[in-house]
Amino acid sequence: MSVRMQTRKASQQVKDLALHVLGPFHVTRQGKPVTNFRSDKVRALLVYLAIEHDRPRRRDELAGLLWPDMSDQVARRNLRLSLHRLREALGDEQSHSLFFEMTRDMVQCRPDVLWVDALAFETLALTVQHHSHEAIESCTTCMEHLTKAVELYRGDFLEGFCLKECPDFSEWMTLRRERWHAFAMLALFWLAEYHRHRGHLEMARRYAQRQIELEPWREEAHRQIIDILARLGQRSAALAQYETCRRILAEEFGVEPDERTQHLYRRLCRPPCHMLSNSLPIFPTPFVGREREMAWLGKQLTDPRVRLITVVGPPGVGKTRLALEAATRHSFAFLHGVCFVPLTGERSPERLLDVLASQLGGGGLCRHPPLEQVFRFLSGREMLLLLDDIAGLLAACEQDRRDVTQILKALLYRAPGVKVLITSREPLHLQWEWILRLEGLQCSEVGDDVLASPAGRLFVARAQQRQWDFAPRREAQDIARICRLVEGLPLGIELAAAWSDRFSCHEIANRLEHHAHVLTTPFTDVEAHHRSLWAAFESSWHLLSPEQQQALRRLAIFTGRFTVHAAREVAGVSEAMLTTLADKSLLRQLSPHRYEMQRVLRPFAREHLRAFPTEEAEMARRYARYTATFAPDTSLPVFVPTDYDKVMLREIL
């Protein structure tokens, strides 16, 4: 058989030979173990050629590496014999070797037919090292590579293998052993951190424990296990792990654990916050949708650099439910628990402190002022504060708003282990703040896509609670219509679905189209501000100043999008006021100069406008005059009145 044909045959047997050297030496060919190696020198020769396959190796170099104390002639003869025995052990006895390129002076391993776990491990290591990411412990791509790498790492390179009479080979082996061991330890540490931050605590514990199996004195791994055990609720086991770490460090190095480990120990010694673990409300209905928002929130909640998150959105958009769901799913990230602090109806900074002190339950600290009581309780603890519906505290005078933000800033400074998650209708405008703005749930237009979309899934889930034989496929188009009419607001969808046992979806959609205020709940165990969309909007209305109320009701004259110029000329509303109302989630800013009001909010604002007949008539006249004047001018994009506008204008004029 020609060399070319043999080479082609070898390429068809790609990776026919597998060499495992991370851990004890082990070779397989076509999945079957190869064990008939005559000596350790033969094994060492195979390993060296496989690892150093990047270029041909001189026979003199190989002979000197493995037989350093012999003459050149004897060493080369031993090399020829060892190569013969190596090929014999591998079943490579043809005239032209399948696994090696050999000449009179050179020998090289063919990498295309030999797989080596150490080389695969190193390739994964280099891939991770050269990958661009913000933080390796949060990079999913790198974690996939690291998972494969640690699966390959059965133990140290050539574990238990030694050639004492070959110092150069031993040095080569030691350098690679140390390099690969160091990377394996880093990979295990990063994997433990990655899974710990995502709540996969048992998985994180296994990676941390593997580090200790390889290095019993590795303090970082002990610290990971202590933290994981504490989050699993195994406080006694966590304290015992600390004692194990302390004993090993004392025996091996005569030192105490470092300050980070001792700090973790002191935190564990603080009284556990049993009351906080049960402080989150339980909902009678399952959570639906918001996958992207939940993923973003989860990332921020488990990122120690993020201290303050505000979920912002209009009434009925589901801020509280999303925040509570995220807090529940990621409670593992907070050693001392999660505390839910409802602030609906609160209007003063003093009440914020009183409610906080009451919810946290400072025990014997009640003799201190509320501010000091809160700080004393939170000091040294790692926990999440969920401040729900803080909008009332921000709607008071400017001084009260400053007082609230000062309290929050002081809390973040004085309690570095505390993270704050807030729901509000407007952001706080603090440098600490990360903002998640919520809009209505998305809804597709046709067919099965409607039922698969977040809005459609929510409607169906709630309707099936009311009507056991609810058949969504027959009503898909009307479900989509309902979801569009309430602009995907979860509260609106749930209110509409609650009537599915009395009306068809077609009838619900018709009622919504002409009388949005009839959308009320039939349930008696719902909070007052969630009994209807009107009630939700009313709660926001009362938080506005008289000037803001006037601007909002005047802007109801527009039925679609409008420009800053149109708002100023028709409603007398300044650009600054438009920005303020958008900040409070009562308008959408579509571009720097274009806004719109939610369709479901418009009838509510118009109702308030009708309470001022003179003002309503004036707005209608200005609107008619403005559209007549500027509509032909395409350089000033305003919206031509819809049929609904024309009817309303005729009624007023």
PDB file of C-alpha atoms in Angstrom, residues 386-516:
ATOM      1  CA  LEU A 386     -37.592  45.091  48.570  1.00  0.00           C
ATOM      2  CA  LEU A 387     -39.219  48.516  48.931  1.00  0.00           C
ATOM      3  CA  ASP A 388     -42.550  48.217  47.155  1.00  0.00           C
ATOM      4  CA  ASP A 389     -44.414  51.234  45.707  1.00  0.00           C
ATOM      5  CA  ILE A 390     -42.162  54.055  46.848  1.00  0.00           C
ATOM      6  CA  ALA A 391     -43.875  56.509  44.491  1.00  0.00           C
ATOM      7  CA  GLY A 392     -45.940  58.091  47.286  1.00  0.00           C
ATOM      8  CA  LEU A 393     -42.768  59.110  49.124  1.00  0.00           C
ATOM      9  CA  LEU A 394     -41.374  60.725  45.979  1.00  0.00           C
ATOM     10  CA  ALA A 395     -44.557  62.639  45.127  1.00  0.00           C
ATOM     11  CA  ALA A 396     -44.446  64.935  48.150  1.00  0.00           C
ATOM     12  CA  CYS A 397     -42.513  68.203  48.272  1.00  0.00           C
ATOM     13  CA  GLU A 398     -38.993  68.393  46.921  1.00  0.00           C
ATOM     14  CA  GLN A 399     -37.535  68.445  50.429  1.00  0.00           C
ATOM     15  CA  ASP A 400     -39.281  65.176  51.308  1.00  0.00           C
ATOM     16  CA  ARG A 401     -37.942  63.615  48.107  1.00  0.00           C
ATOM     17  CA  ARG A 402     -34.426  64.675  49.061  1.00  0.00           C
ATOM     18  CA  ASP A 403     -34.901  63.209  52.543  1.00  0.00           C
ATOM     19  CA  VAL A 404     -35.950  59.850  51.073  1.00  0.00           C
ATOM     20  CA  THR A 405     -32.955  59.680  48.737  1.00  0.00           C
ATOM     21  CA  GLN A 406     -30.626  60.705  51.585  1.00  0.00           C
ATOM     22  CA  ILE A 407     -31.952  57.835  53.716  1.00  0.00           C
ATOM     23  CA  LEU A 408     -31.373  55.374  50.887  1.00  0.00           C
ATOM     24  CA  LYS A 409     -27.878  56.703  50.171  1.00  0.00           C
ATOM     25  CA  ALA A 410     -26.953  56.463  53.861  1.00  0.00           C
ATOM     26  CA  LEU A 411     -28.288  52.899  53.966  1.00  0.00           C
ATOM     27  CA  LEU A 412     -26.183  51.892  50.961  1.00  0.00           C
ATOM     28  CA  TYR A 413     -23.058  53.434  52.498  1.00  0.00           C
ATOM     29  CA  ARG A 414     -23.508  52.109  56.032  1.00  0.00           C
ATOM     30  CA  ALA A 415     -24.736  48.624  55.134  1.00  0.00           C
ATOM     31  CA  PRO A 416     -22.449  47.438  52.293  1.00  0.00           C
ATOM     32  CA  GLY A 417     -23.943  43.927  52.368  1.00  0.00           C
ATOM     33  CA  VAL A 418     -27.466  45.183  51.649  1.00  0.00           C
ATOM     34  CA  LYS A 419     -28.977  45.414  48.168  1.00  0.00           C
ATOM     35  CA  VAL A 420     -32.140  47.473  47.593  1.00  0.00           C
ATOM     36  CA  LEU A 421     -34.820  46.567  45.017  1.00  0.00           C
ATOM     37  CA  ILE A 422     -37.489  49.244  44.548  1.00  0.00           C
ATOM     38  CA  THR A 423     -40.751  49.382  42.614  1.00  0.00           C
ATOM     39  CA  SER A 424     -41.901  52.833  41.630  1.00  0.00           C
ATOM     40  CA  ARG A 425     -43.675  54.808  38.928  1.00  0.00           C
ATOM     41  CA  GLU A 426     -40.592  56.985  38.524  1.00  0.00           C
ATOM     42  CA  PRO A 427     -36.853  56.532  39.051  1.00  0.00           C
ATOM     43  CA  LEU A 428     -34.934  58.003  41.990  1.00  0.00           C
ATOM     44  CA  HIS A 429     -32.215  59.611  39.830  1.00  0.00           C
ATOM     45  CA  LEU A 430     -29.358  58.386  42.023  1.00  0.00           C
ATOM     46  CA  GLN A 431     -25.926  57.417  40.724  1.00  0.00           C
ATOM     47  CA  TRP A 432     -26.283  54.026  42.429  1.00  0.00           C
ATOM     48  CA  GLU A 433     -29.446  53.258  40.492  1.00  0.00           C
ATOM     49  CA  TRP A 434     -29.982  50.598  37.804  1.00  0.00           C
ATOM     50  CA  ILE A 435     -33.354  51.051  36.099  1.00  0.00           C
ATOM     51  CA  LEU A 436     -35.682  48.476  34.547  1.00  0.00           C
ATOM     52  CA  ARG A 437     -38.595  50.134  32.695  1.00  0.00           C
ATOM     53  CA  LEU A 438     -41.568  47.876  32.189  1.00  0.00           C
ATOM     54  CA  GLU A 439     -44.025  48.055  29.318  1.00  0.00           C
ATOM     55  CA  GLY A 440     -47.073  45.927  28.628  1.00  0.00           C
ATOM     56  CA  LEU A 441     -46.678  42.268  27.725  1.00  0.00           C
ATOM     57  CA  GLN A 442     -46.200  41.491  24.050  1.00  0.00           C
ATOM     58  CA  CYS A 443     -49.033  39.904  22.107  1.00  0.00           C
ATOM     59  CA  SER A 444     -48.867  38.406  18.618  1.00  0.00           C
ATOM     60  CA  GLU A 445     -51.537  39.057  16.033  1.00  0.00           C
ATOM     61  CA  VAL A 446     -52.629  35.709  14.612  1.00  0.00           C
ATOM     62  CA  GLY A 447     -53.274  32.054  15.295  1.00  0.00           C
ATOM     63  CA  ASP A 448     -51.279  29.972  17.717  1.00  0.00           C
ATOM     64  CA  ASP A 449     -48.755  32.793  18.069  1.00  0.00           C
ATOM     65  CA  VAL A 450     -51.351  34.714  20.084  1.00  0.00           C
ATOM     66  CA  LEU A 451     -51.634  31.904  22.629  1.00  0.00           C
ATOM     67  CA  ALA A 452     -47.847  31.484  22.782  1.00  0.00           C
ATOM     68  CA  SER A 453     -47.157  35.186  23.374  1.00  0.00           C
ATOM     69  CA  PRO A 454     -46.721  36.442  26.974  1.00  0.00           C
ATOM     70  CA  ALA A 455     -49.975  38.429  26.969  1.00  0.00           C
ATOM     71  CA  GLY A 456     -51.948  35.546  25.451  1.00  0.00           C
ATOM     72  CA  ARG A 457     -50.489  33.043  27.920  1.00  0.00           C
ATOM     73  CA  LEU A 458     -51.446  35.259  30.858  1.00  0.00           C
ATOM     74  CA  PHE A 459     -55.022  35.691  29.620  1.00  0.00           C
ATOM     75  CA  VAL A 460     -55.461  31.962  29.025  1.00  0.00           C
ATOM     76  CA  ALA A 461     -53.961  31.025  32.405  1.00  0.00           C
ATOM     77  CA  ARG A 462     -56.353  33.345  34.270  1.00  0.00           C
ATOM     78  CA  ALA A 463     -59.394  32.475  32.114  1.00  0.00           C
ATOM     79  CA  GLN A 464     -58.881  28.769  32.735  1.00  0.00           C
ATOM     80  CA  GLN A 465     -59.013  29.450  36.463  1.00  0.00           C
ATOM     81  CA  ARG A 466     -62.508  30.886  35.984  1.00  0.00           C
ATOM     82  CA  GLN A 467     -63.798  28.452  33.383  1.00  0.00           C
ATOM     83  CA  TRP A 468     -62.530  24.882  33.420  1.00  0.00           C
ATOM     84  CA  ASP A 469     -63.507  24.176  29.797  1.00  0.00           C
ATOM     85  CA  PHE A 470     -62.235  27.472  28.369  1.00  0.00           C
ATOM     86  CA  ALA A 471     -61.177  26.812  24.743  1.00  0.00           C
ATOM     87  CA  PRO A 472     -58.558  29.420  23.801  1.00  0.00           C
ATOM     88  CA  ARG A 473     -58.010  28.354  20.194  1.00  0.00           C
ATOM     89  CA  ARG A 474     -61.572  29.298  19.203  1.00  0.00           C
ATOM     90  CA  GLU A 475     -61.145  32.750  20.735  1.00  0.00           C
ATOM     91  CA  ALA A 476     -57.533  33.501  19.786  1.00  0.00           C
ATOM     92  CA  GLN A 477     -58.335  36.571  17.665  1.00  0.00           C
ATOM     93  CA  ASP A 478     -60.519  38.152  20.341  1.00  0.00           C
ATOM     94  CA  ILE A 479     -57.899  37.367  22.989  1.00  0.00           C
ATOM     95  CA  ALA A 480     -55.370  39.244  20.851  1.00  0.00           C
ATOM     96  CA  ARG A 481     -57.847  42.124  20.513  1.00  0.00           C
ATOM     97  CA  ILE A 482     -58.354  42.294  24.300  1.00  0.00           C
ATOM     98  CA  CYS A 483     -54.592  42.299  24.918  1.00  0.00           C
ATOM     99  CA  ARG A 484     -54.096  45.108  22.388  1.00  0.00           C
ATOM    100  CA  LEU A 485     -56.929  47.177  23.860  1.00  0.00           C
ATOM    101  CA  VAL A 486     -55.304  47.101  27.314  1.00  0.00           C
ATOM    102  CA  GLU A 487     -51.861  47.517  25.690  1.00  0.00           C
ATOM    103  CA  GLY A 488     -50.566  44.373  27.330  1.00  0.00           C
ATOM    104  CA  LEU A 489     -50.992  45.673  30.880  1.00  0.00           C
ATOM    105  CA  PRO A 490     -51.059  42.564  33.094  1.00  0.00           C
ATOM    106  CA  LEU A 491     -53.670  44.127  35.394  1.00  0.00           C
ATOM    107  CA  GLY A 492     -55.943  44.852  32.426  1.00  0.00           C
ATOM    108  CA  ILE A 493     -55.462  41.340  31.029  1.00  0.00           C
ATOM    109  CA  GLU A 494     -56.249  39.728  34.382  1.00  0.00           C
ATOM    110  CA  LEU A 495     -59.319  41.932  34.926  1.00  0.00           C
ATOM    111  CA  ALA A 496     -60.634  41.035  31.470  1.00  0.00           C
ATOM    112  CA  ALA A 497     -59.922  37.317  31.921  1.00  0.00           C
ATOM    113  CA  ALA A 498     -61.795  37.336  35.232  1.00  0.00           C
ATOM    114  CA  TRP A 499     -65.048  37.903  33.280  1.00  0.00           C
ATOM    115  CA  SER A 500     -64.492  35.025  30.837  1.00  0.00           C
ATOM    116  CA  ASP A 501     -66.968  32.834  32.728  1.00  0.00           C
ATOM    117  CA  ARG A 502     -69.783  35.349  32.108  1.00  0.00           C
ATOM    118  CA  PHE A 503     -68.972  36.784  28.690  1.00  0.00           C
ATOM    119  CA  SER A 504     -67.326  35.528  25.534  1.00  0.00           C
ATOM    120  CA  CYS A 505     -63.963  37.050  24.611  1.00  0.00           C
ATOM    121  CA  HIS A 506     -65.726  38.829  21.743  1.00  0.00           C
ATOM    122  CA  GLU A 507     -68.151  40.479  24.173  1.00  0.00           C
ATOM    123  CA  ILE A 508     -65.336  41.425  26.575  1.00  0.00           C
ATOM    124  CA  ALA A 509     -63.405  43.041  23.725  1.00  0.00           C
ATOM    125  CA  ASN A 510     -66.463  45.023  22.598  1.00  0.00           C
ATOM    126  CA  ARG A 511     -67.088  46.304  26.121  1.00  0.00           C
ATOM    127  CA  LEU A 512     -63.448  47.271  26.466  1.00  0.00           C
ATOM    128  CA  GLU A 513     -63.427  49.135  23.167  1.00  0.00           C
ATOM    129  CA  HIS A 514     -66.214  51.492  24.216  1.00  0.00           C
ATOM    130  CA  HIS A 515     -66.244  51.438  28.025  1.00  0.00           C
ATOM    131  CA  ALA A 516     -62.789  50.766  29.450  1.00  0.00           C
TER     132      ALA A 516
END
